PDB file of C-alpha atoms in Angstrom:
ATOM      1  CA  MET U  30      -0.525 -16.181  -1.087  1.00  0.00           C
ATOM      2  CA  ARG U  31       2.283 -14.956   0.457  1.00  0.00           C
ATOM      3  CA  VAL U  32       2.275 -11.771   1.387  1.00  0.00           C
ATOM      4  CA  SER U  33       6.546 -11.671   0.370  1.00  0.00           C
ATOM      5  CA  ASP U  34       5.059 -12.677  -2.685  1.00  0.00           C
ATOM      6  CA  ILE U  35       2.683  -9.587  -2.798  1.00  0.00           C
ATOM      7  CA  ALA U  36       4.819  -7.968  -5.214  1.00  0.00           C
ATOM      8  CA  ALA U  37       5.792 -10.483  -7.873  1.00  0.00           C
ATOM      9  CA  ALA U  38       1.817 -10.574  -9.082  1.00  0.00           C
ATOM     10  CA  THR U  39       0.264  -9.807 -11.928  1.00  0.00           C
ATOM     11  CA  CYS U  40      -1.719  -7.512 -11.018  1.00  0.00           C
ATOM     12  CA  SER U  41      -0.709  -3.489 -11.153  1.00  0.00           C
ATOM     13  CA  ILE U  42      -2.581  -2.780  -7.394  1.00  0.00           C
ATOM     14  CA  ALA U  43      -0.722  -5.691  -5.979  1.00  0.00           C
ATOM     15  CA  ARG U  44       2.459  -5.404  -7.147  1.00  0.00           C
ATOM     16  CA  ALA U  45       1.646  -1.576  -5.454  1.00  0.00           C
ATOM     17  CA  LEU U  46       1.480  -1.918  -2.130  1.00  0.00           C
ATOM     18  CA  GLY U  47       4.763  -4.859  -3.347  1.00  0.00           C
ATOM     19  CA  ALA U  48       6.991  -1.489  -3.001  1.00  0.00           C
ATOM     20  CA  ILE U  49       5.061   0.643  -0.529  1.00  0.00           C
ATOM     21  CA  GLY U  50       2.016  -1.048   1.097  1.00  0.00           C
ATOM     22  CA  ASP U  51       2.636  -1.283   5.017  1.00  0.00           C
ATOM     23  CA  PRO U  52       1.592   1.498   7.283  1.00  0.00           C
ATOM     24  CA  TRP U  53       5.503   2.453   8.297  1.00  0.00           C
ATOM     25  CA  THR U  54       6.548   3.147   4.523  1.00  0.00           C
ATOM     26  CA  LEU U  55       3.243   5.363   3.603  1.00  0.00           C
ATOM     27  CA  LEU U  56       3.548   7.388   7.418  1.00  0.00           C
ATOM     28  CA  ILE U  57       7.229   8.188   5.632  1.00  0.00           C
ATOM     29  CA  LEU U  58       5.892   9.495   1.931  1.00  0.00           C
ATOM     30  CA  ARG U  59       3.290  11.017   4.148  1.00  0.00           C
ATOM     31  CA  GLU U  60       6.484  12.807   5.748  1.00  0.00           C
ATOM     32  CA  LEU U  61       8.476  13.397   2.481  1.00  0.00           C
ATOM     33  CA  PHE U  62       4.952  15.585   0.797  1.00  0.00           C
ATOM     34  CA  LEU U  63       5.190  17.433   3.844  1.00  0.00           C
ATOM     35  CA  GLY U  64       8.779  18.184   3.101  1.00  0.00           C
ATOM     36  CA  GLN U  65      10.818  16.183   5.784  1.00  0.00           C
ATOM     37  CA  ARG U  66      14.081  14.820   4.549  1.00  0.00           C
ATOM     38  CA  ARG U  67      16.642  13.988   7.492  1.00  0.00           C
ATOM     39  CA  PHE U  68      15.242  10.806   9.284  1.00  0.00           C
ATOM     40  CA  GLU U  69      15.286  12.028  12.479  1.00  0.00           C
ATOM     41  CA  GLU U  70      12.934  14.035  11.237  1.00  0.00           C
ATOM     42  CA  PHE U  71      10.996  10.608   9.646  1.00  0.00           C
ATOM     43  CA  GLN U  72      11.301   9.673  13.630  1.00  0.00           C
ATOM     44  CA  ALA U  73      10.292  11.668  15.309  1.00  0.00           C
ATOM     45  CA  GLN U  74       7.107  12.362  13.553  1.00  0.00           C
ATOM     46  CA  THR U  75       6.394   8.938  12.495  1.00  0.00           C
ATOM     47  CA  GLY U  76       7.121   7.435  15.845  1.00  0.00           C
ATOM     48  CA  MET U  77       9.210   4.315  14.274  1.00  0.00           C
ATOM     49  CA  ALA U  78      11.720   2.621  15.618  1.00  0.00           C
ATOM     50  CA  PRO U  79      14.961   3.610  14.227  1.00  0.00           C
ATOM     51  CA  TYR U  80      15.846   0.006  13.162  1.00  0.00           C
ATOM     52  CA  LEU U  81      12.604  -0.207  10.782  1.00  0.00           C
ATOM     53  CA  LEU U  82      12.600   2.625   9.513  1.00  0.00           C
ATOM     54  CA  SER U  83      16.322   2.426   8.146  1.00  0.00           C
ATOM     55  CA  ARG U  84      14.457  -1.259   6.661  1.00  0.00           C
ATOM     56  CA  ARG U  85      11.965   0.910   5.168  1.00  0.00           C
ATOM     57  CA  LEU U  86      13.635   3.662   3.701  1.00  0.00           C
ATOM     58  CA  ALA U  87      16.391   0.920   2.211  1.00  0.00           C
ATOM     59  CA  LYS U  88      13.606  -0.245   1.061  1.00  0.00           C
ATOM     60  CA  LEU U  89      12.156   2.798  -0.538  1.00  0.00           C
ATOM     61  CA  ALA U  90      15.799   3.402  -2.078  1.00  0.00           C
ATOM     62  CA  ALA U  91      16.327   0.096  -3.689  1.00  0.00           C
ATOM     63  CA  ARG U  92      12.874  -0.137  -4.844  1.00  0.00           C
ATOM     64  CA  ASP U  93      13.567   4.231  -7.043  1.00  0.00           C
ATOM     65  CA  ILE U  94      10.663   5.661  -4.823  1.00  0.00           C
ATOM     66  CA  VAL U  95      13.975   8.254  -2.779  1.00  0.00           C
ATOM     67  CA  ALA U  96      17.684   8.943  -3.010  1.00  0.00           C
ATOM     68  CA  ARG U  97      19.728   8.764  -0.867  1.00  0.00           C
ATOM     69  CA  VAL U  98      21.083  12.343  -0.942  1.00  0.00           C
ATOM     70  CA  PRO U  99      24.661  13.549   1.149  1.00  0.00           C
ATOM     71  CA  TYR U 100      23.832  16.305   2.809  1.00  0.00           C
ATOM     72  CA  ARG U 101      27.087  16.931   4.909  1.00  0.00           C
ATOM     73  CA  GLN U 102      30.588  15.350   4.636  1.00  0.00           C
ATOM     74  CA  ARG U 103      31.914  14.997   8.337  1.00  0.00           C
ATOM     75  CA  PRO U 104      30.858  12.810   9.095  1.00  0.00           C
ATOM     76  CA  VAL U 105      28.607  11.913   6.580  1.00  0.00           C
ATOM     77  CA  ARG U 106      24.917  12.131   6.667  1.00  0.00           C
ATOM     78  CA  TYR U 107      21.660  11.131   4.741  1.00  0.00           C
ATOM     79  CA  GLU U 108      18.694  13.097   3.500  1.00  0.00           C
ATOM     80  CA  TYR U 109      15.699  11.217   1.327  1.00  0.00           C
ATOM     81  CA  ARG U 110      14.284  12.978  -1.663  1.00  0.00           C
ATOM     82  CA  LEU U 111      11.507  11.733  -3.488  1.00  0.00           C
ATOM     83  CA  THR U 112      12.537  10.851  -7.762  1.00  0.00           C
ATOM     84  CA  ASP U 113       9.942  10.904  -9.831  1.00  0.00           C
ATOM     85  CA  LYS U 114       8.999   7.752  -9.371  1.00  0.00           C
ATOM     86  CA  GLY U 115       8.207   8.474  -5.567  1.00  0.00           C
ATOM     87  CA  ARG U 116       6.247  12.161  -6.997  1.00  0.00           C
ATOM     88  CA  ASP U 117       3.574   9.596  -8.666  1.00  0.00           C
ATOM     89  CA  LEU U 118       2.395   8.396  -5.775  1.00  0.00           C
ATOM     90  CA  HIS U 119       1.294  12.000  -4.742  1.00  0.00           C
ATOM     91  CA  ALA U 120      -1.965  10.644  -5.552  1.00  0.00           C
ATOM     92  CA  VAL U 121      -1.837   7.854  -3.759  1.00  0.00           C
ATOM     93  CA  VAL U 122      -0.999   9.431  -0.422  1.00  0.00           C
ATOM     94  CA  VAL U 123      -3.458  13.207  -1.249  1.00  0.00           C
ATOM     95  CA  ALA U 124      -6.314  10.181  -2.497  1.00  0.00           C
ATOM     96  CA  LEU U 125      -5.653   8.483   1.104  1.00  0.00           C
ATOM     97  CA  ALA U 126      -5.983  11.359   2.979  1.00  0.00           C
ATOM     98  CA  GLY U 127      -9.042  12.221   1.791  1.00  0.00           C
ATOM     99  CA  TRP U 128     -10.424   9.186   2.844  1.00  0.00           C
ATOM    100  CA  GLY U 129      -9.513   9.443   5.961  1.00  0.00           C
ATOM    101  CA  ASP U 130     -10.864  12.703   5.932  1.00  0.00           C
ATOM    102  CA  ARG U 131     -14.170  11.624   5.274  1.00  0.00           C
ATOM    103  CA  TRP U 132     -14.205   8.316   7.446  1.00  0.00           C
ATOM    104  CA  ALA U 133     -11.996   8.615   9.943  1.00  0.00           C
ATOM    105  CA  SER U 134     -11.199  11.666  11.358  1.00  0.00           C
ATOM    106  CA  GLY U 135     -12.064  13.265  14.599  1.00  0.00           C
ATOM    107  CA  PRO U 136     -14.292  15.336  15.922  1.00  0.00           C
ATOM    108  CA  GLU U 137     -12.090  18.358  15.525  1.00  0.00           C
ATOM    109  CA  GLY U 138     -11.976  17.806  11.266  1.00  0.00           C
ATOM    110  CA  PRO U 139      -9.799  16.999   8.939  1.00  0.00           C
ATOM    111  CA  PRO U 140      -5.918  17.389  10.435  1.00  0.00           C
ATOM    112  CA  LEU U 141      -4.860  19.254   7.358  1.00  0.00           C
ATOM    113  CA  THR U 142      -6.124  21.018   4.133  1.00  0.00           C
ATOM    114  CA  LEU U 143      -4.790  20.787   1.059  1.00  0.00           C
ATOM    115  CA  ILE U 144      -3.836  24.422  -0.943  1.00  0.00           C
ATOM    116  CA  HIS U 145      -3.465  24.958  -4.979  1.00  0.00           C
ATOM    117  CA  LYS U 146      -0.752  27.003  -5.087  1.00  0.00           C
ATOM    118  CA  ALA U 147      -2.106  28.834  -8.303  1.00  0.00           C
ATOM    119  CA  CYS U 148      -5.123  30.243  -7.071  1.00  0.00           C
ATOM    120  CA  GLY U 149      -4.491  29.980  -3.699  1.00  0.00           C
ATOM    121  CA  GLN U 150      -7.882  28.013  -2.626  1.00  0.00           C
ATOM    122  CA  GLU U 151      -8.793  25.403  -0.310  1.00  0.00           C
ATOM    123  CA  THR U 152      -9.294  22.186  -2.752  1.00  0.00           C
ATOM    124  CA  HIS U 153     -10.382  18.720  -3.032  1.00  0.00           C
ATOM    125  CA  PRO U 154      -8.465  16.811  -6.209  1.00  0.00           C
ATOM    126  CA  VAL U 155     -10.999  14.696  -8.113  1.00  0.00           C
ATOM    127  CA  LEU U 156     -10.303  11.799 -10.255  1.00  0.00           C
ATOM    128  CA  ALA U 157     -11.217  12.576 -13.670  1.00  0.00           C
ATOM    129  CA  CYS U 158     -11.055  11.208 -16.872  1.00  0.00           C
ATOM    130  CA  SER U 159      -8.181  12.143 -18.830  1.00  0.00           C
ATOM    131  CA  ALA U 160      -9.627  11.765 -22.345  1.00  0.00           C
ATOM    132  CA  CYS U 161     -12.685  13.595 -21.579  1.00  0.00           C
ATOM    133  CA  GLY U 162     -12.204  15.384 -18.366  1.00  0.00           C
ATOM    134  CA  LYS U 163     -15.175  14.987 -16.821  1.00  0.00           C
ATOM    135  CA  PRO U 164     -14.637  13.971 -12.563  1.00  0.00           C
ATOM    136  CA  VAL U 165     -15.797   9.971 -12.315  1.00  0.00           C
ATOM    137  CA  GLU U 166     -16.590   7.595  -9.487  1.00  0.00           C
ATOM    138  CA  ALA U 167     -16.468   4.234  -8.823  1.00  0.00           C
ATOM    139  CA  HIS U 168     -19.775   3.567 -10.401  1.00  0.00           C
ATOM    140  CA  ASP U 169     -18.634   5.889 -13.608  1.00  0.00           C
ATOM    141  CA  LEU U 170     -15.693   3.225 -14.348  1.00  0.00           C
ATOM    142  CA  ARG U 171     -15.680  -0.472 -15.089  1.00  0.00           C
ATOM    143  CA  ALA U 172     -12.946  -3.065 -15.487  1.00  0.00           C
ATOM    144  CA  ARG U 173     -10.764  -5.056 -18.560  1.00  0.00           C
ATOM    145  CA  ILE U 174      -8.724  -7.559 -17.320  1.00  0.00           C
ATOM    146  CA  GLY U 175      -5.981  -8.092 -19.301  1.00  0.00           C
ATOM    147  CA  PRO U 176      -4.542 -11.192 -21.115  1.00  0.00           C
ATOM    148  CA  ALA U 177      -1.611 -12.201 -18.334  1.00  0.00           C
ATOM    149  CA  MET U 178      -3.966 -11.175 -15.805  1.00  0.00           C
ATOM    150  CA  GLN U 179      -6.665 -13.366 -16.612  1.00  0.00           C
ATOM    151  CA  ALA U 180      -4.386 -16.294 -17.130  1.00  0.00           C
ATOM    152  CA  GLU U 181      -2.919 -15.123 -13.407  1.00  0.00           C
ATOM    153  CA  ARG U 182      -6.610 -15.627 -12.299  1.00  0.00           C
ATOM    154  CA  ARG U 183      -7.376 -18.687 -13.741  1.00  0.00           C
ATOM    155  CA  LEU U 184      -4.138 -20.328 -12.347  1.00  0.00           C
ATOM    156  CA  ASN U 185      -4.958 -18.754  -8.775  1.00  0.00           C
ATOM    157  CA  ARG U 186      -8.699 -20.384  -8.756  1.00  0.00           C
ATOM    158  CA  GLU U 187      -7.472 -24.000 -10.405  1.00  0.00           C
ATOM    159  CA  ARG U 188      -4.861 -23.768  -6.945  1.00  0.00           C
ATOM    160  CA  PHE U 189      -7.483 -22.506  -4.841  1.00  0.00           C
ATOM    161  CA  ARG U 190     -10.265 -25.784  -5.929  1.00  0.00           C
ATOM    162  CA  ALA U 191      -6.922 -28.222  -6.157  1.00  0.00           C
ATOM    163  CA  ARG U 192      -6.328 -27.055  -2.308  1.00  0.00           C
ATOM    164  CA  THR U 193      -9.959 -27.158  -1.084  1.00  0.00           C
ATOM    165  CA  ARG U 194     -11.424 -30.339  -2.550  1.00  0.00           C
ATOM    166  CA  HIS U 195     -10.733 -32.461  -0.199  1.00  0.00           C
ATOM    167  CA  ALA U 196     -12.562 -29.810   1.735  1.00  0.00           C
ATOM    168  CA  ALA U 197     -15.733 -29.816  -0.303  1.00  0.00           C
ATOM    169  CA  ARG U 198     -16.041 -33.738  -1.388  1.00  0.00           C
ATOM    170  CA  PRO U 199     -19.521 -34.787   0.053  1.00  0.00           C
ATOM    171  CA  ALA U 200     -19.140 -37.313   2.914  1.00  0.00           C
ATOM    172  CA  ARG U 201     -20.055 -40.908   2.230  1.00  0.00           C
ATOM    173  CA  SER U 202     -23.707 -42.100   3.388  1.00  0.00           C
ATOM    174  CA  ASN U 203     -21.860 -44.575   6.323  1.00  0.00           C
ATOM    175  CA  GLU U 204     -19.903 -41.527   7.721  1.00  0.00           C
ATOM    176  CA  PRO U 205     -21.236 -38.698   9.066  1.00  0.00           C
ATOM    177  CA  ALA U 206     -20.457 -34.993   7.846  1.00  0.00           C
ATOM    178  CA  PRO U 207     -17.485 -33.284   8.794  1.00  0.00           C
ATOM    179  CA  SER U 208     -19.798 -31.147  10.786  1.00  0.00           C
ATOM    180  CA  ASP U 209     -21.679 -33.703  12.358  1.00  0.00           C
ATOM    181  CA  LYS U 210     -19.054 -35.554  14.408  1.00  0.00           C
ATOM    182  CA  THR U 211     -18.615 -34.321  17.945  1.00  0.00           C
ATOM    183  CA  GLU U 212     -16.227 -35.710  20.399  1.00  0.00           C
ATOM    184  CA  SER U 213     -17.422 -37.363  23.396  1.00  0.00           C
ATOM    185  CA  ALA U 214     -15.668 -35.166  26.469  1.00  0.00           C
ATOM    186  CA  PRO U 215     -15.690 -35.810  29.946  1.00  0.00           C
ATOM    187  CA  LYS U 216     -18.326 -33.791  31.986  1.00  0.00           C
TER     188      LYS U 216
END
């Protein structure tokens, strides 16, 4: 599968990656959640080239993750605000930050702390079951693949087998196996 085809897959993870799955886009989302709204602020905090930043912001706007809102008329200047769809990515950004804090932070420790506004305490959000409220981890969950994704996975497997069938075919007895073929090169 080509990167450009990822967003068309049946899998929700693949579709989400098609919308936000590159490092620059995630850094823009980080800045939006930290309260930045303007192009120059994004550029200053990410170090992105203007062309790349423009393209990523346009993609986020086209997917209704951000809204481009004018804040000045002469000349017209825009800022970017998260839509409801964009705000729903907060858990994704917080989860990435939590993973980074645990596995990739430097000796100085985590670069930012989350404070729960209601109680004023530092927090580390956890994934919880929506039915019973208990915290869940990977070993507490199992996935049930739906019919559309099962069909896509079956098709992917068939395509893969068709492409690799020639390579997997056993060698004839009078021909050396492909790994046994050697070329003589002058020494």
